[in-house]
Tab-separated table of C-alpha atoms and ligand atoms in Angstrom:
chain	number	residue	atom	x	y	z
A	180	MET	CA	-0.194	0.054	0.027
A	181	THR	CA	1.203	3.299	-0.726
A	182	VAL	CA	2.171	5.543	2.013
A	183	ILE	CA	0.191	8.720	1.898
A	184	THR	CA	0.011	11.763	4.480
A	185	ARG	CA	-0.412	15.045	4.833
A	186	PHE	CA	-0.057	18.310	6.587
A	187	ALA	CA	-2.403	19.793	7.693
A	188	PRO	CA	-2.166	23.761	8.815
A	189	SER	CA	-4.798	26.186	9.226
A	190	PRO	CA	-4.030	29.030	7.655
A	191	THR	CA	-4.564	31.758	10.652
A	192	GLY	CA	-0.695	33.198	10.966
A	193	ARG	CA	2.698	32.141	9.235
A	194	LEU	CA	4.365	28.437	9.704
A	195	HIS	CA	6.701	28.541	12.419
A	196	VAL	CA	9.084	26.036	13.635
A	197	GLY	CA	7.256	23.551	15.266
A	198	ASN	CA	4.541	22.871	12.399
A	199	ILE	CA	7.723	23.012	9.938
A	200	ARG	CA	8.838	20.535	11.853
A	201	THR	CA	5.570	18.247	11.520
A	202	ALA	CA	5.362	18.735	7.996
A	203	LEU	CA	9.225	17.497	7.044
A	204	HIS	CA	8.390	14.270	9.465
A	205	ASN	CA	5.183	13.485	7.127
A	206	TRP	CA	7.625	14.597	3.703
A	207	LEU	CA	10.103	12.496	4.701
A	208	LEU	CA	8.204	9.549	5.823
A	209	ALA	CA	6.534	9.645	2.300
A	210	ARG	CA	9.515	9.905	0.524
A	211	ARG	CA	11.241	7.323	2.366
A	212	HIS	CA	8.539	4.750	1.174
A	213	GLY	CA	8.376	6.263	-2.464
A	214	GLY	CA	4.590	7.611	-1.316
A	215	ARG	CA	2.684	10.696	-1.241
A	216	PHE	CA	2.741	13.974	0.879
A	217	LEU	CA	-0.041	16.121	0.896
A	218	LEU	CA	-0.761	19.827	1.864
A	219	ARG	CA	-4.169	19.799	3.264
A	220	ILE	CA	-5.345	23.938	4.250
A	221	ASP	CA	-7.491	23.794	7.390
A	222	ASP	CA	-9.422	26.774	6.226
A	223	THR	CA	-12.937	25.728	7.735
A	224	ASP	CA	-12.977	28.899	10.130
A	225	ALA	CA	-13.488	31.438	7.477
A	226	ALA	CA	-13.113	34.555	10.191
A	227	ARG	CA	-9.532	34.146	11.176
A	228	SER	CA	-8.143	31.996	8.027
A	229	ARG	CA	-6.369	34.340	5.381
A	230	GLU	CA	-5.914	33.990	1.437
A	231	GLU	CA	-2.154	35.621	2.350
A	232	HIS	CA	-1.351	33.115	4.963
A	233	VAL	CA	-1.906	30.342	2.416
A	234	ALA	CA	0.524	31.529	-0.106
A	235	ALA	CA	2.884	31.657	2.477
A	236	ILE	CA	2.590	28.623	3.734
A	237	ARG	CA	3.048	27.237	0.015
A	238	ALA	CA	6.109	29.525	-0.722
A	239	ASP	CA	7.831	28.062	2.559
A	240	LEU	CA	7.369	24.751	1.919
A	241	ALA	CA	8.682	25.417	-1.955
A	242	TRP	CA	11.654	27.520	0.193
A	243	LEU	CA	12.281	24.427	2.266
A	244	GLY	CA	12.056	21.886	-0.870
A	245	LEU	CA	9.736	20.485	0.440
A	246	ARG	CA	7.153	19.707	-2.616
A	247	THR	CA	3.686	18.530	-2.293
A	248	ASP	CA	2.116	16.046	-4.440
A	249	GLY	CA	-1.228	17.485	-3.709
A	250	GLU	CA	-3.041	19.866	-2.297
A	251	GLU	CA	-6.748	19.993	-0.903
A	252	ARG	CA	-8.641	22.900	1.096
A	253	GLN	CA	-11.544	22.583	3.636
A	254	SER	CA	-13.382	25.419	2.224
A	255	ALA	CA	-14.088	24.017	-0.918
A	256	ARG	CA	-15.319	20.317	1.124
A	257	PHE	CA	-18.341	21.054	2.964
A	258	ALA	CA	-20.982	19.279	0.617
A	259	ILE	CA	-18.882	16.294	1.334
A	260	TYR	CA	-18.490	16.832	5.021
A	261	GLU	CA	-22.664	17.287	4.599
A	262	THR	CA	-22.675	13.918	3.136
A	263	ALA	CA	-20.662	12.301	6.037
A	264	LEU	CA	-22.461	13.669	8.567
A	265	ALA	CA	-25.801	12.171	7.189
A	266	GLN	CA	-24.528	8.933	6.951
A	267	LEU	CA	-23.352	9.348	10.688
A	268	ILE	CA	-26.776	10.542	11.922
A	269	ALA	CA	-28.121	7.231	10.437
A	270	LYS	CA	-26.340	5.584	11.835
A	271	GLY	CA	-26.761	7.529	14.840
A	272	ARG	CA	-23.621	8.257	15.745
A	273	VAL	CA	-23.979	11.795	16.053
A	274	TYR	CA	-27.040	13.856	17.791
A	275	ARG	CA	-28.332	17.195	18.231
A	276	CYS	CA	-27.943	19.437	21.216
A	277	TYR	CA	-29.261	22.663	22.575
A	278	GLU	CA	-27.091	23.525	25.571
A	279	THR	CA	-25.519	27.184	25.530
A	280	GLN	CA	-22.075	27.679	26.514
A	281	ALA	CA	-23.188	29.212	29.787
A	282	GLU	CA	-25.131	26.266	30.689
A	283	LEU	CA	-21.856	23.781	29.856
A	284	ASP	CA	-19.638	26.536	31.903
A	285	LEU	CA	-22.103	25.748	34.897
A	286	LYS	CA	-22.358	21.769	34.202
A	287	ARG	CA	-19.008	21.543	34.187
A	288	LYS	CA	-18.246	23.742	37.421
A	289	VAL	CA	-21.063	21.324	39.274
A	290	LEU	CA	-18.930	18.511	38.012
A	291	LEU	CA	-15.269	19.675	39.079
A	292	SER	CA	-16.899	21.177	42.308
A	293	ARG	CA	-17.591	17.541	43.167
A	294	GLY	CA	-14.043	16.397	42.229
A	295	LEU	CA	-15.863	14.757	38.904
A	296	PRO	CA	-14.168	14.839	35.443
A	297	PRO	CA	-15.755	17.184	33.654
A	298	ILE	CA	-17.670	14.780	30.907
A	299	TYR	CA	-20.611	16.422	29.621
A	300	ASP	CA	-23.439	14.498	30.514
A	301	ARG	CA	-25.496	13.569	27.076
A	302	ALA	CA	-28.393	14.542	28.656
A	303	ALA	CA	-29.098	15.838	25.057
A	304	LEU	CA	-29.648	11.951	24.398
A	305	ALA	CA	-32.876	12.180	26.187
A	306	LEU	CA	-34.731	14.536	23.652
A	307	THR	CA	-37.596	13.070	21.846
A	308	GLU	CA	-38.527	13.802	18.408
A	309	ALA	CA	-41.072	16.240	19.614
A	310	ASP	CA	-38.792	18.103	21.948
A	311	HIS	CA	-36.826	18.471	19.080
A	312	ALA	CA	-39.615	19.950	16.505
A	313	ALA	CA	-40.609	22.397	19.729
A	314	ARG	CA	-37.027	23.636	19.292
A	315	ALA	CA	-37.266	24.085	15.797
A	316	ALA	CA	-40.505	25.780	15.629
A	317	ALA	CA	-39.038	27.980	18.582
A	318	GLY	CA	-36.375	28.961	15.933
A	319	GLU	CA	-33.536	27.017	17.923
A	320	ALA	CA	-31.245	25.260	16.040
A	321	PRO	CA	-28.811	22.121	17.092
A	322	HIS	CA	-25.333	21.827	17.429
A	323	TRP	CA	-24.230	18.191	16.738
A	324	ARG	CA	-21.910	15.839	18.569
A	325	PHE	CA	-20.403	12.674	17.955
A	326	LEU	CA	-20.841	9.945	20.228
A	327	LEU	CA	-18.430	7.835	21.228
A	328	ASP	CA	-18.808	4.294	21.728
A	329	HIS	CA	-18.568	3.500	25.637
A	330	HIS	CA	-18.120	-0.121	24.551
A	331	SER	CA	-15.031	0.055	22.608
A	332	PRO	CA	-11.737	1.094	24.659
A	333	ILE	CA	-10.090	2.951	22.117
A	334	ALA	CA	-6.384	1.850	21.449
A	335	TRP	CA	-3.279	2.119	18.965
A	336	HIS	CA	-0.024	1.804	18.455
A	337	ASP	CA	1.507	5.048	18.436
A	338	GLY	CA	4.416	5.341	15.635
A	339	VAL	CA	6.610	7.349	18.458
A	340	ARG	CA	4.779	6.713	22.103
A	341	GLY	CA	3.977	2.680	21.856
A	342	PRO	CA	0.573	0.975	22.656
A	343	GLN	CA	-1.975	4.089	24.035
A	344	GLN	CA	-5.037	3.443	25.445
A	345	PHE	CA	-7.928	5.436	26.357
A	346	ASP	CA	-10.999	5.158	28.142
A	347	PRO	CA	-14.172	6.671	25.735
A	348	ARG	CA	-16.471	6.649	29.479
A	349	GLN	CA	-13.658	9.283	30.126
A	350	MET	CA	-14.254	11.412	26.879
A	351	SER	CA	-16.742	14.008	26.303
A	352	ASP	CA	-18.662	13.475	23.054
A	353	PRO	CA	-16.877	16.527	20.850
A	354	VAL	CA	-19.112	18.881	19.445
A	355	VAL	CA	-18.283	18.079	15.217
A	356	ARG	CA	-20.793	21.173	13.973
A	357	ARG	CA	-21.973	24.273	15.612
A	358	ALA	CA	-25.189	25.863	15.490
A	359	ASP	CA	-24.818	28.033	12.798
A	360	GLY	CA	-23.523	25.574	10.322
A	361	THR	CA	-19.993	25.561	10.977
A	362	TRP	CA	-17.658	22.565	10.924
A	363	LEU	CA	-14.966	22.023	14.026
A	364	TYR	CA	-11.558	20.365	13.214
A	365	MET	CA	-12.278	17.678	14.294
A	366	LEU	CA	-14.214	15.559	11.972
A	367	PRO	CA	-13.509	17.041	8.813
A	368	SER	CA	-10.145	16.486	9.837
A	369	VAL	CA	-10.983	12.783	10.052
A	370	ILE	CA	-13.288	12.798	6.860
A	371	ASP	CA	-10.703	14.145	4.624
A	372	ASP	CA	-7.978	11.549	5.726
A	373	VAL	CA	-10.181	8.963	4.462
A	374	ALA	CA	-11.278	10.719	1.497
A	375	MET	CA	-7.490	11.444	0.474
A	376	GLY	CA	-6.614	7.907	1.490
A	377	VAL	CA	-4.136	8.888	4.114
A	378	THR	CA	-2.290	5.915	5.567
A	379	ASP	CA	0.287	7.412	7.959
A	380	VAL	CA	-0.939	10.894	10.449
A	381	LEU	CA	2.274	12.525	12.377
A	382	ARG	CA	1.905	15.092	14.093
A	383	GLY	CA	2.740	16.880	17.830
A	384	GLU	CA	1.602	14.958	21.164
A	385	ASP	CA	-0.914	18.242	21.738
A	386	HIS	CA	-3.132	15.761	19.387
A	387	VAL	CA	-2.814	12.821	21.425
A	388	SER	CA	-6.071	13.184	22.819
A	389	ASN	CA	-7.841	14.298	19.442
A	390	THR	CA	-6.583	11.204	17.927
A	391	ALA	CA	-8.493	9.316	20.919
A	392	THR	CA	-12.088	10.760	19.505
A	393	GLN	CA	-10.835	10.228	16.019
A	394	VAL	CA	-9.614	6.501	15.931
A	395	GLN	CA	-13.591	6.095	16.548
A	396	MET	CA	-14.394	8.784	14.211
A	397	PHE	CA	-12.730	6.324	11.371
A	398	THR	CA	-14.299	3.563	12.266
A	399	ALA	CA	-17.898	5.294	12.574
A	400	LEU	CA	-17.418	6.156	9.133
A	401	GLY	CA	-16.657	2.231	7.853
A	402	ALA	CA	-12.934	3.058	7.460
A	403	GLU	CA	-9.908	1.910	8.205
A	404	VAL	CA	-7.858	3.803	11.051
A	405	PRO	CA	-4.344	5.345	9.698
A	406	ARG	CA	-1.300	4.870	11.704
A	407	PHE	CA	-0.391	7.250	14.014
A	408	ALA	CA	2.666	9.221	15.633
A	409	HIS	CA	2.912	11.766	17.920
A	410	ALA	CA	6.239	13.626	18.259
A	411	ALA	CA	7.151	15.295	21.754
A	412	LEU	CA	7.090	19.046	21.643
A	413	LEU	CA	9.655	21.560	20.693
A	414	THR	CA	10.938	23.304	23.414
A	415	GLY	CA	13.377	26.292	23.668
A	416	ALA	CA	17.101	25.869	24.493
A	417	GLU	CA	16.183	27.164	27.859
A	418	GLY	CA	14.136	24.274	28.004
A	419	LYS	CA	11.173	25.842	28.517
A	420	LEU	CA	8.397	26.490	25.940
A	421	SER	CA	9.190	29.439	24.855
A	422	LYS	CA	6.973	32.253	23.243
A	423	ARG	CA	9.310	33.507	21.169
A	424	LEU	CA	9.805	30.084	19.347
A	425	GLY	CA	5.946	29.660	18.741
A	426	ALA	CA	6.639	32.662	16.755
A	427	LEU	CA	9.880	32.034	15.401
A	428	GLY	CA	8.650	31.505	11.396
A	429	VAL	CA	10.409	30.446	8.163
A	430	ALA	CA	10.975	34.369	7.026
A	431	ASP	CA	12.257	35.070	10.020
A	432	LEU	CA	14.785	32.395	9.717
A	433	ARG	CA	15.080	33.093	5.809
A	434	GLU	CA	16.028	36.590	6.707
A	435	ALA	CA	18.512	36.183	8.990
A	436	GLY	CA	19.992	34.165	6.374
A	437	ILE	CA	20.063	30.590	7.565
A	438	GLU	CA	19.851	27.600	4.717
A	439	PRO	CA	16.725	25.683	4.330
A	440	ALA	CA	18.781	22.433	4.015
A	441	ALA	CA	19.960	23.490	7.177
A	442	ILE	CA	16.452	23.922	9.019
A	443	ILE	CA	15.943	20.298	7.168
A	444	ALA	CA	19.012	18.639	8.955
A	445	LEU	CA	18.075	19.671	12.063
A	446	LEU	CA	14.373	19.069	12.411
A	447	ALA	CA	14.789	16.386	10.911
A	448	ARG	CA	17.013	14.592	13.682
A	449	LEU	CA	15.728	16.819	16.662
A	450	GLY	CA	14.534	14.429	19.154
A	451	THR	CA	15.739	11.491	17.499
A	452	SER	CA	18.467	9.058	18.312
A	453	ASP	CA	20.485	10.363	15.273
A	454	PRO	CA	22.857	12.654	14.932
A	455	VAL	CA	22.493	15.837	13.090
A	456	ASP	CA	24.721	16.013	10.258
A	457	PRO	CA	24.486	18.971	8.201
A	458	ALA	CA	26.310	16.978	5.083
A	459	LEU	CA	23.473	15.061	5.078
A	460	ASP	CA	20.702	15.986	2.179
A	461	ALA	CA	16.679	15.761	2.185
A	462	ASP	CA	17.156	12.318	0.397
A	463	GLN	CA	19.602	10.446	2.636
A	464	LEU	CA	17.385	12.346	5.417
A	465	ALA	CA	14.262	10.441	4.088
A	466	ALA	CA	16.358	7.391	3.692
A	467	ALA	CA	17.069	6.781	7.614
A	468	PHE	CA	13.977	8.441	8.356
A	469	ASP	CA	12.627	5.718	11.160
A	470	LEU	CA	10.130	7.090	13.610
A	471	SER	CA	11.452	4.472	16.368
A	472	HIS	CA	14.297	6.498	16.799
A	473	PHE	CA	12.189	9.197	18.434
A	474	GLY	CA	12.169	9.814	22.151
A	475	ARG	CA	9.586	10.527	24.397
A	476	ALA	CA	11.366	13.624	25.442
A	477	PRO	CA	10.848	17.084	25.019
A	478	ALA	CA	13.278	18.418	22.236
A	479	ARG	CA	15.192	21.440	22.311
A	480	PHE	CA	15.809	23.733	19.818
A	481	ASP	CA	18.353	26.188	19.919
A	482	GLU	CA	18.784	28.632	17.203
A	483	ALA	CA	22.632	29.516	17.926
A	484	GLU	CA	23.182	25.579	16.823
A	485	LEU	CA	20.961	26.464	14.167
A	486	ALA	CA	23.079	29.239	12.857
A	487	ARG	CA	26.168	27.110	13.259
A	488	ILE	CA	24.610	24.377	11.169
A	489	SER	CA	23.716	26.520	8.614
A	490	ALA	CA	27.177	28.129	8.485
A	491	SER	CA	28.500	24.634	7.845
A	492	VAL	CA	25.718	23.946	5.542
A	493	VAL	CA	27.061	27.452	3.618
A	494	HIS	CA	30.942	26.079	3.664
A	495	ARG	CA	29.512	22.747	1.503
A	496	LEU	CA	27.372	24.617	-0.996
A	497	ASP	CA	28.740	24.826	-5.175
A	498	TYR	CA	29.184	27.638	-6.812
A	499	ALA	CA	26.689	26.357	-9.032
A	500	GLN	CA	24.227	26.075	-5.951
A	501	VAL	CA	24.745	29.337	-4.857
A	502	ALA	CA	25.689	31.553	-8.423
A	503	ASP	CA	22.092	33.225	-7.835
A	504	ARG	CA	21.991	34.589	-4.568
A	505	LEU	CA	25.758	35.887	-5.284
A	506	PRO	CA	27.114	39.810	-6.555
A	507	GLN	CA	27.281	40.137	-10.056
A	508	GLY	CA	30.093	39.202	-11.555
A	509	MET	CA	30.904	36.771	-8.745
A	510	ASP	CA	33.358	33.786	-10.147
A	511	ALA	CA	33.118	30.303	-9.055
A	512	PRO	CA	37.195	30.930	-7.636
A	513	THR	CA	36.032	33.603	-5.912
A	514	TRP	CA	33.218	31.987	-4.137
A	515	ARG	CA	35.533	29.172	-3.564
A	516	ALA	CA	38.101	31.769	-2.017
A	517	ILE	CA	36.010	33.047	0.466
A	518	GLN	CA	33.229	30.542	1.013
A	519	PRO	CA	35.377	29.315	4.267
A	520	ASN	CA	34.458	32.507	5.771
A	521	LEU	CA	30.956	32.809	5.296
A	522	GLU	CA	28.350	32.363	7.905
A	523	ARG	CA	25.906	33.063	5.706
A	524	VAL	CA	25.559	33.718	2.148
A	525	ALA	CA	24.796	37.382	2.231
A	526	ASP	CA	27.901	37.974	3.455
A	527	ALA	CA	29.566	37.026	0.204
A	528	GLU	CA	28.621	40.814	-0.273
A	529	GLY	CA	30.904	42.075	2.057
A	530	TRP	CA	34.229	40.328	0.885
A	531	TRP	CA	33.185	41.048	-2.871
A	532	GLN	CA	33.551	44.374	-1.688
A	533	VAL	CA	36.946	43.939	0.011
A	534	ILE	CA	37.954	42.382	-3.344
A	535	ASN	CA	37.211	45.129	-5.851
A	536	GLY	CA	37.048	48.452	-3.566
A	537	PRO	CA	37.262	51.044	-1.956
A	538	ILE	CA	38.589	49.498	0.802
A	539	ALA	CA	39.096	51.916	4.262
A	540	ALA	CA	42.589	50.446	5.627
A	541	PRO	CA	43.622	51.758	9.254
A	542	GLU	CA	45.836	54.761	9.752
A	543	ALA	CA	49.698	52.820	9.983
A	544	ASP	CA	52.695	53.978	11.651
A	545	PRO	CA	56.087	55.598	10.049
A	546	GLU	CA	57.486	52.547	10.006
A	547	THR	CA	54.317	49.867	8.998
A	548	ARG	CA	54.208	53.075	6.091
A	549	ALA	CA	57.998	52.045	5.707
A	550	PHE	CA	57.153	48.339	5.271
A	551	LEU	CA	54.245	48.615	3.394
A	552	ALA	CA	56.351	50.895	0.955
A	553	SER	CA	58.791	47.658	0.041
A	554	ALA	CA	56.301	45.312	-0.111
A	555	ALA	CA	54.656	47.714	-2.963
A	556	GLN	CA	58.205	47.291	-4.442
A	557	VAL	CA	58.549	43.674	-4.447
A	558	ALA	CA	55.042	43.141	-5.311
A	559	GLU	CA	55.709	45.445	-8.750
A	560	THR	CA	58.353	42.823	-9.489
A	561	LEU	CA	56.251	39.484	-8.749
A	562	ASP	CA	55.076	36.767	-11.260
A	563	TRP	CA	51.249	37.477	-10.653
A	564	HIS	CA	50.229	34.327	-12.507
A	565	ASP	CA	51.870	32.297	-9.819
A	566	ASP	CA	50.845	32.740	-6.014
A	567	PRO	CA	51.883	35.909	-5.664
A	568	TRP	CA	51.257	36.165	-1.602
A	569	SER	CA	54.162	33.444	-0.901
A	570	ALA	CA	56.504	35.314	-3.012
A	571	LEU	CA	55.565	38.432	-1.572
A	572	THR	CA	55.533	37.354	1.790
A	573	ALA	CA	58.988	34.960	1.110
A	574	ALA	CA	60.638	37.762	0.129
A	575	LEU	CA	59.554	40.354	2.812
A	576	LYS	CA	60.624	38.116	5.313
A	577	GLU	CA	63.913	37.570	3.912
A	578	ALA	CA	64.489	41.682	3.861
A	579	SER	CA	62.344	42.646	6.917
A	580	GLY	CA	63.311	39.951	9.369
A	581	ARG	CA	59.399	40.082	10.309
A	582	LYS	CA	57.707	36.915	10.746
A	583	GLY	CA	54.267	35.624	11.931
A	584	LYS	CA	51.839	38.674	12.826
A	585	ALA	CA	54.427	41.291	12.130
A	586	LEU	CA	54.871	39.901	8.877
A	587	PHE	CA	51.443	39.048	7.709
A	588	LEU	CA	49.120	41.732	9.969
A	589	PRO	CA	49.892	45.036	8.411
A	590	LEU	CA	49.576	43.665	4.760
A	591	ARG	CA	46.472	42.018	5.421
A	592	GLN	CA	45.475	45.348	6.941
A	593	ALA	CA	46.596	47.625	4.457
A	594	LEU	CA	45.060	44.895	1.397
A	595	THR	CA	41.681	44.287	2.825
A	596	GLY	CA	41.238	46.630	5.518
A	597	MET	CA	40.423	43.802	7.769
A	598	ASP	CA	42.053	42.182	10.419
A	599	HIS	CA	40.923	38.791	9.253
A	600	GLY	CA	39.507	37.295	6.481
A	601	PRO	CA	39.716	34.461	3.881
A	602	ASP	CA	43.181	32.965	3.269
A	603	MET	CA	45.329	36.212	1.877
A	604	LYS	CA	46.714	33.608	-0.549
A	605	ALA	CA	43.405	33.059	-2.431
A	606	LEU	CA	42.361	36.790	-1.784
A	607	LEU	CA	45.439	38.162	-3.493
A	608	PRO	CA	45.088	37.176	-7.136
A	609	LEU	CA	41.418	38.075	-6.729
A	610	ILE	CA	42.229	41.796	-6.009
A	611	GLY	CA	45.031	41.970	-8.804
A	612	ARG	CA	47.881	43.572	-9.809
A	613	ASP	CA	46.964	47.436	-10.035
A	614	GLU	CA	44.590	47.521	-7.386
A	615	ALA	CA	47.301	45.542	-4.702
A	616	LEU	CA	50.028	48.052	-5.820
A	617	ALA	CA	47.430	50.779	-5.331
A	618	ARG	CA	46.371	49.409	-1.727
A	619	LEU	CA	50.034	48.893	-0.573
A	620	ARG	CA	51.272	52.647	-1.648
A	621	ALA	CA	48.428	54.098	0.062
B	144	LIG	N1	-5.189	22.407	11.282
B	144	LIG	C1	-4.553	21.049	12.092
B	144	LIG	C2	-3.631	21.882	13.116
B	144	LIG	O1	-3.070	22.726	12.500
B	144	LIG	C3	-4.548	19.891	11.599
B	144	LIG	C4	-3.896	18.776	12.708
B	144	LIG	C5	-3.746	17.552	12.504
B	144	LIG	O2	-4.637	16.712	11.749
B	144	LIG	O3	-2.769	17.195	11.869
B	144	LIG	O4	-3.567	21.360	14.346
């Protein structure tokens, strides 16, 4: 059976690190098994869903390289939900209720004050057809609850958490449709998972109790229950669930110059027993993706770690992979010369400036000026096609008796305006003879 997974974001905001991780897990699993990865836009909440967020979700997934094999939108599927609800009505698995929020709150309070779990009492099940008719005549519309089957204990083998068991008698029958006809998340999600042929649902452990309910919904709809896996949630580096982490979006990471491959490399392995390895590409990560390697403890997400991984990804990028992001005119040898010194591809701009000038060299004392003047004289005589830096420094060492920092630093400062940077052996030929002479003389 083809593995089919889906990522089901609500377009009520931008994607953040937590839901990118969920998307990635689903993508990796589908990829691993040669299956399909689908995008489902959960936009049943018309008031909170925004078209700009839908566009941003697609763009973020594309930027991360998470290609989708299909897309559905819940707002286009209301007629399908209607049909499925009719089936459940016919089977007696959904029922009409009229309690107001205030009444429900009161019931909860009473139960809690007696030390009982706040489970819905199913009072509406006792209503007769005459009661419903009277409500309708009074212009009152019902909301609908799904009738949990109290006789079949809920169990599944979770891909991450192992055997899971829930007692349906300890759960409230969930409201699936509001009196105004709008849908809550729970049932449409199951209807869609059935229709889309989803075989594996991977999501965060905040959904475990939803799964308990949804397992019964699959069965009530006469469908097979997919495999479920719930990953432990992410925490910030401090170990706490941070607000900042919840808000940290793909757009922020992209603006910070983080490489998509670094996000993939980190999030694919965070919370697993497998080491994070910036050298692995998405296909290699998919080939090694295994739910049994996930731990139950919350996984720590550290932005500083992500930045380090991203730098290491930058150090591995081929010219062809970055050419369109480099300053106009920067060629492959130049990229290779500056690459080891970059944390972000965007920093290439700064080194391009250093190579092409103008640069601002620090003020030199008279002794250093004399040294640089002799350097200019030597540089004029060099063969610039063959490693001028080694030839220059060897000759100056001989002539001046300087060595180490005293030899190299004034030259680097005069030639680049900086105290540190890429290997001068690679950099000097790129600066070129005329410009180098001019800088040494200046
Ligand atoms: N829209 C839901 C969410 O973002 C989907 C949950 C799911 O079924 O995976 O939490």
